[in-house]
C-alpha positions as a printed NumPy array, in Angstrom:
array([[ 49.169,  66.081,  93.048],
       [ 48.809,  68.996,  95.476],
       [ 45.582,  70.717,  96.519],
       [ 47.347,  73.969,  95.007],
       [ 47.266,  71.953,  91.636],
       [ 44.138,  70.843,  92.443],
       [ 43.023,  73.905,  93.072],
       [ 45.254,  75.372,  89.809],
       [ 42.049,  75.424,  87.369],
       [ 39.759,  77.288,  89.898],
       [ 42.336,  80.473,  89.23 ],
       [ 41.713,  82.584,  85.934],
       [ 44.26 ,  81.193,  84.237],
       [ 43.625,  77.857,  85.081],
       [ 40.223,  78.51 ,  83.69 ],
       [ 41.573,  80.052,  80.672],
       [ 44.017,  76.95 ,  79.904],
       [ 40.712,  74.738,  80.579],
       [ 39.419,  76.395,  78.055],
       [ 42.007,  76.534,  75.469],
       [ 42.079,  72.278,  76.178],
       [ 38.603,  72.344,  75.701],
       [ 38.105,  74.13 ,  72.763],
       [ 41.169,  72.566,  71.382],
       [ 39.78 ,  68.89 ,  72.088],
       [ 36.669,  70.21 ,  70.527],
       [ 38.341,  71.588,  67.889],
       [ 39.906,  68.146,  67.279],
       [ 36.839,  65.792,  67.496],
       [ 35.051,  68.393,  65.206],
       [ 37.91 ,  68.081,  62.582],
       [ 37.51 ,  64.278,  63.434],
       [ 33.493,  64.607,  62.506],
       [ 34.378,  66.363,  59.798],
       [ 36.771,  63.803,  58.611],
       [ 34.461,  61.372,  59.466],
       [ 31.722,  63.274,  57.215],
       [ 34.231,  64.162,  54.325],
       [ 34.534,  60.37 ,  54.413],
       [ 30.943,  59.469,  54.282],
       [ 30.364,  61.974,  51.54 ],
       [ 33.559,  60.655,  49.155],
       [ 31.727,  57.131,  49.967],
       [ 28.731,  58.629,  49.04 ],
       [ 29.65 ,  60.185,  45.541],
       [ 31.504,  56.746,  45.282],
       [ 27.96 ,  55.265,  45.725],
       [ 26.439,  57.3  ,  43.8  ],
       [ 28.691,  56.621,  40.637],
       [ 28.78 ,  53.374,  41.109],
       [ 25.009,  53.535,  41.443],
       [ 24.757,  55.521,  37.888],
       [ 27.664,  53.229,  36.572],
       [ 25.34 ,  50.421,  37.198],
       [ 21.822,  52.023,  36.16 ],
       [ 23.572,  52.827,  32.938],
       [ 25.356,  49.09 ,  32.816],
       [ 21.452,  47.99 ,  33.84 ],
       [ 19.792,  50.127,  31.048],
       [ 22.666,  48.997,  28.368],
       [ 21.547,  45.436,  29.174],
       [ 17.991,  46.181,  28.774],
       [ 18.611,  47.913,  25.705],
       [ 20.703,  44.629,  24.92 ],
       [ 17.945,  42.424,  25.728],
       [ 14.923,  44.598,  23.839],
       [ 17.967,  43.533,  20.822],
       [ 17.988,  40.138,  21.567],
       [ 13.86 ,  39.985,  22.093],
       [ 13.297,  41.297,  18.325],
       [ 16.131,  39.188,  16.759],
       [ 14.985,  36.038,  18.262],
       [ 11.24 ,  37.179,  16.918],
       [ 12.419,  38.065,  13.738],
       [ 14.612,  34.965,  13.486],
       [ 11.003,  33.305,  14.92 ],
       [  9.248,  34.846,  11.617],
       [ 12.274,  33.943,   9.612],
       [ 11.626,  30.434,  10.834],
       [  8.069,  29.864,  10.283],
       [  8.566,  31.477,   6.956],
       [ 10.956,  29.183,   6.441],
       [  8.72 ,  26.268,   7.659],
       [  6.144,  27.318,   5.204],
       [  7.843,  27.724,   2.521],
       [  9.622,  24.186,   3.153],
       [  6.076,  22.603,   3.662],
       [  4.59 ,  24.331,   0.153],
       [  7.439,  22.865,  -1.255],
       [  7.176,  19.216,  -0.352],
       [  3.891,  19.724,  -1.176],
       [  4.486,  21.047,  -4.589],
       [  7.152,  17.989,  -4.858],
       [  3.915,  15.854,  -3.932],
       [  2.315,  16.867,  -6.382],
       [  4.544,  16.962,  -9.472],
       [  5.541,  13.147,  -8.06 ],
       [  1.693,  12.252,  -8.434],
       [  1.073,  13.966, -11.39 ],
       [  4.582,  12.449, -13.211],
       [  3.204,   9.093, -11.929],
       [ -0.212,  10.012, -13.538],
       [  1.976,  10.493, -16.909],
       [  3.643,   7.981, -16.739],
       [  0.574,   5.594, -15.932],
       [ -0.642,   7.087, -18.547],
       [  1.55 ,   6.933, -21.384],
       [  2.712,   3.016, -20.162],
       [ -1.055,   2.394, -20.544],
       [ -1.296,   3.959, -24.316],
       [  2.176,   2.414, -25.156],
       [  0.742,  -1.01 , -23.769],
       [ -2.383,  -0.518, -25.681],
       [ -0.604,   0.483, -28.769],
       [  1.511,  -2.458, -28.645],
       [ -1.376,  -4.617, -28.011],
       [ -2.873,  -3.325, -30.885],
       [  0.449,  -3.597, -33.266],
       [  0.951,  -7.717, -31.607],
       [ -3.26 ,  -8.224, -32.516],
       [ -2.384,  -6.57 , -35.93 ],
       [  0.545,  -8.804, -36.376],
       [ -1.187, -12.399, -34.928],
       [ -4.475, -11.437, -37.484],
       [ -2.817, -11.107, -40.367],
       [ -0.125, -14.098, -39.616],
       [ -3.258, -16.197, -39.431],
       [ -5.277, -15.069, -41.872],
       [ -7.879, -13.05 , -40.017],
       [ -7.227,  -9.86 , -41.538],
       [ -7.439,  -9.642, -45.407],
       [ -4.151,  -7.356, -46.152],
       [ -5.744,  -4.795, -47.739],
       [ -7.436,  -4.206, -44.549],
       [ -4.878,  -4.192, -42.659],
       [ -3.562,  -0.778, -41.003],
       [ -0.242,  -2.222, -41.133],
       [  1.434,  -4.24 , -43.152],
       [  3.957,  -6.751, -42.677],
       [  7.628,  -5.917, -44.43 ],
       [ 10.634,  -8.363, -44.79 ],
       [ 10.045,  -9.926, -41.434],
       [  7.853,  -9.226, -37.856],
       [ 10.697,  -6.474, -37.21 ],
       [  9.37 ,  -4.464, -40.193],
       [  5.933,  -3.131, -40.955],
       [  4.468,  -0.121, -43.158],
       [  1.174,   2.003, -42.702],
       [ -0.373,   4.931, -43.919],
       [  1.614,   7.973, -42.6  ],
       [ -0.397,  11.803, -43.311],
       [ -0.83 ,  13.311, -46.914],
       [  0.654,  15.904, -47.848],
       [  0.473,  19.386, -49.384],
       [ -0.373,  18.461, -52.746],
       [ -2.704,  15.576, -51.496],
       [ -0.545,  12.922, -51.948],
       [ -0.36 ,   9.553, -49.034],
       [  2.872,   9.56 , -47.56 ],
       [  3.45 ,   5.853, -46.338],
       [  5.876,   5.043, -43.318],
       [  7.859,   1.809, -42.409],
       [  8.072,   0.84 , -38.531],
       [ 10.864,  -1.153, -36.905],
       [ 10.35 ,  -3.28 , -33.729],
       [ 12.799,  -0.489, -32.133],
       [  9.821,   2.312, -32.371],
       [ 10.962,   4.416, -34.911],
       [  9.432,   5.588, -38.133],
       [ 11.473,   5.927, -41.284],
       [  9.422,   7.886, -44.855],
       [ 11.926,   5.665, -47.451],
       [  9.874,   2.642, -48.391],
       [  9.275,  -0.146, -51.196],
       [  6.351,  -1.926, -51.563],
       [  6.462,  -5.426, -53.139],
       [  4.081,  -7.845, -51.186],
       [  0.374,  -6.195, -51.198],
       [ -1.964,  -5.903, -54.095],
       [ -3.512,  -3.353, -52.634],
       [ -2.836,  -1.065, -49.38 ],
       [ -4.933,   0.88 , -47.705],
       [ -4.23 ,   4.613, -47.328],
       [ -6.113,   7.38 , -45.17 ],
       [ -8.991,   5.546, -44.824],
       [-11.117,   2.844, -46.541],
       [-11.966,   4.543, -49.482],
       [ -8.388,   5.651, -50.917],
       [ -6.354,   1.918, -51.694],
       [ -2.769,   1.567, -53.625],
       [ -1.713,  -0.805, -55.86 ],
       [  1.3  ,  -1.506, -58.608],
       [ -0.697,  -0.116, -61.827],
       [  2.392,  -0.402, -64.706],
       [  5.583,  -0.087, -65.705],
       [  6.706,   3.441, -67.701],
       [  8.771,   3.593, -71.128],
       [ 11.834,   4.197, -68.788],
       [ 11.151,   1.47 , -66.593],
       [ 10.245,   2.974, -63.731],
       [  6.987,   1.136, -61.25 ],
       [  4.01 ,   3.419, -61.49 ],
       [  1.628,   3.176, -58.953],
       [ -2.242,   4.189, -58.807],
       [ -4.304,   5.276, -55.754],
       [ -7.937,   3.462, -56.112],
       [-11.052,   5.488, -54.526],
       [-14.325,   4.079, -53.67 ],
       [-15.954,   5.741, -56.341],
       [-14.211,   3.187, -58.54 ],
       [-11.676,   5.162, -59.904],
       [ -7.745,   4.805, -60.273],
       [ -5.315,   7.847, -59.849],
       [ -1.483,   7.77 , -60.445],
       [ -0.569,  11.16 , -58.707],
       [  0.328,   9.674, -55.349],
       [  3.84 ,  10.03 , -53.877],
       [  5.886,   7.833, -52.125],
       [  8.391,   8.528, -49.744]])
């Protein structure tokens, strides 16, 4: 270059075209700044809602977890109510187990004493021990059959019962074997007393005061 262009920018208008450069390369890295800042701010609303997004996505979960917290408690309660309930339960079963077993302990032990007391009836009188009219059963056709004194009933009459080995109870019986049989207690005793004009059996209830009744009813 020449020293006249050299010297070109010491003249006014060299000066004034400095100055348009100037201001136009300022003009340019401002718009570049401002760019640059236009940028920063669009990055920092960006931030910003993604920083909201993620307080509300951060509260949601909390919100999600306070859920979760007093479901799993109330599924906690649920559960030891549960527990308890199971445990009263097994404890109730417990207890109705020991108290059937009690029962049945029980009523094995009165059936086993009431058959012990039916097979002692049955071995005294076979030999002899027992007188039959003080028996308080007596012995029917064979060891399967055997009669006692049943209740009396509403017009004061003894109601007499036959037993089979099979422990029932049937009200239809016939004496034939006994003189006398004992009724409610020891002082009421049955025997045959006579045969009516129409040839029916009459019997006669005998109390201890020695006297002989024939209004009794059998069944």
């Amino acid at each position: 270059m020449s020293k006249a262009g050299n010297d070109h920018w010491k003249t006014p208008l060299g000066v004034y075209e400095r100055a348009i450069a100037e201001v136009i390369k300022t003009r340019e890295e401002f718009q570049t700044e401002l760019r640059s800042l236009r940028d920063i701010q669009a990055s920092y609303d960006n931030l910003k809602s993604e920083l909201q997004a993620a307080k509300q996505e951060i509260q949601n979960l909390q919100s999600q977890f306070q859920a979760c917290q007093k479901e799993l408690q109330e599924t906690k309660a649920e559960l030891e109510a549960t527990k308890l309930e199971f445990q009263d339960a097994d404890k109730q079963h417990e207890i109705r187990i020991t108290e059937a077993k009690e029962t049945a302990d029980i009523a094995l032990s009165e059936a086993k004493a009431a058959n012990s007391k039916v097979e002692s009836v049955k071995t005294e009188i076979e030999n002899g021990t027992i007188v039959a009219q003080k028996a308080l059963m007596l012995r029917g056709r064979n060891e399967n059959y055997w009669m006692r004194f049943h209740s009396v009933d509403s017009v004061n009459h003894d109601v007499f019962q036959i037993w089979k080995i099979d422990d029932t109870w049937y009200d239809t019986i016939r004496v034939k074997a006994a003189k006398l049989l004992r009724a409610r207690d020891d002082k009421h005793w049955m025997k045959f007393y006579r045969v009516d004009g129409k040839n029916r059996d009459v019997f006669a209830m005998w109390r201890s005061d020695k006297t002989w009744h024939d209004n009794i009813q059998l069944k």
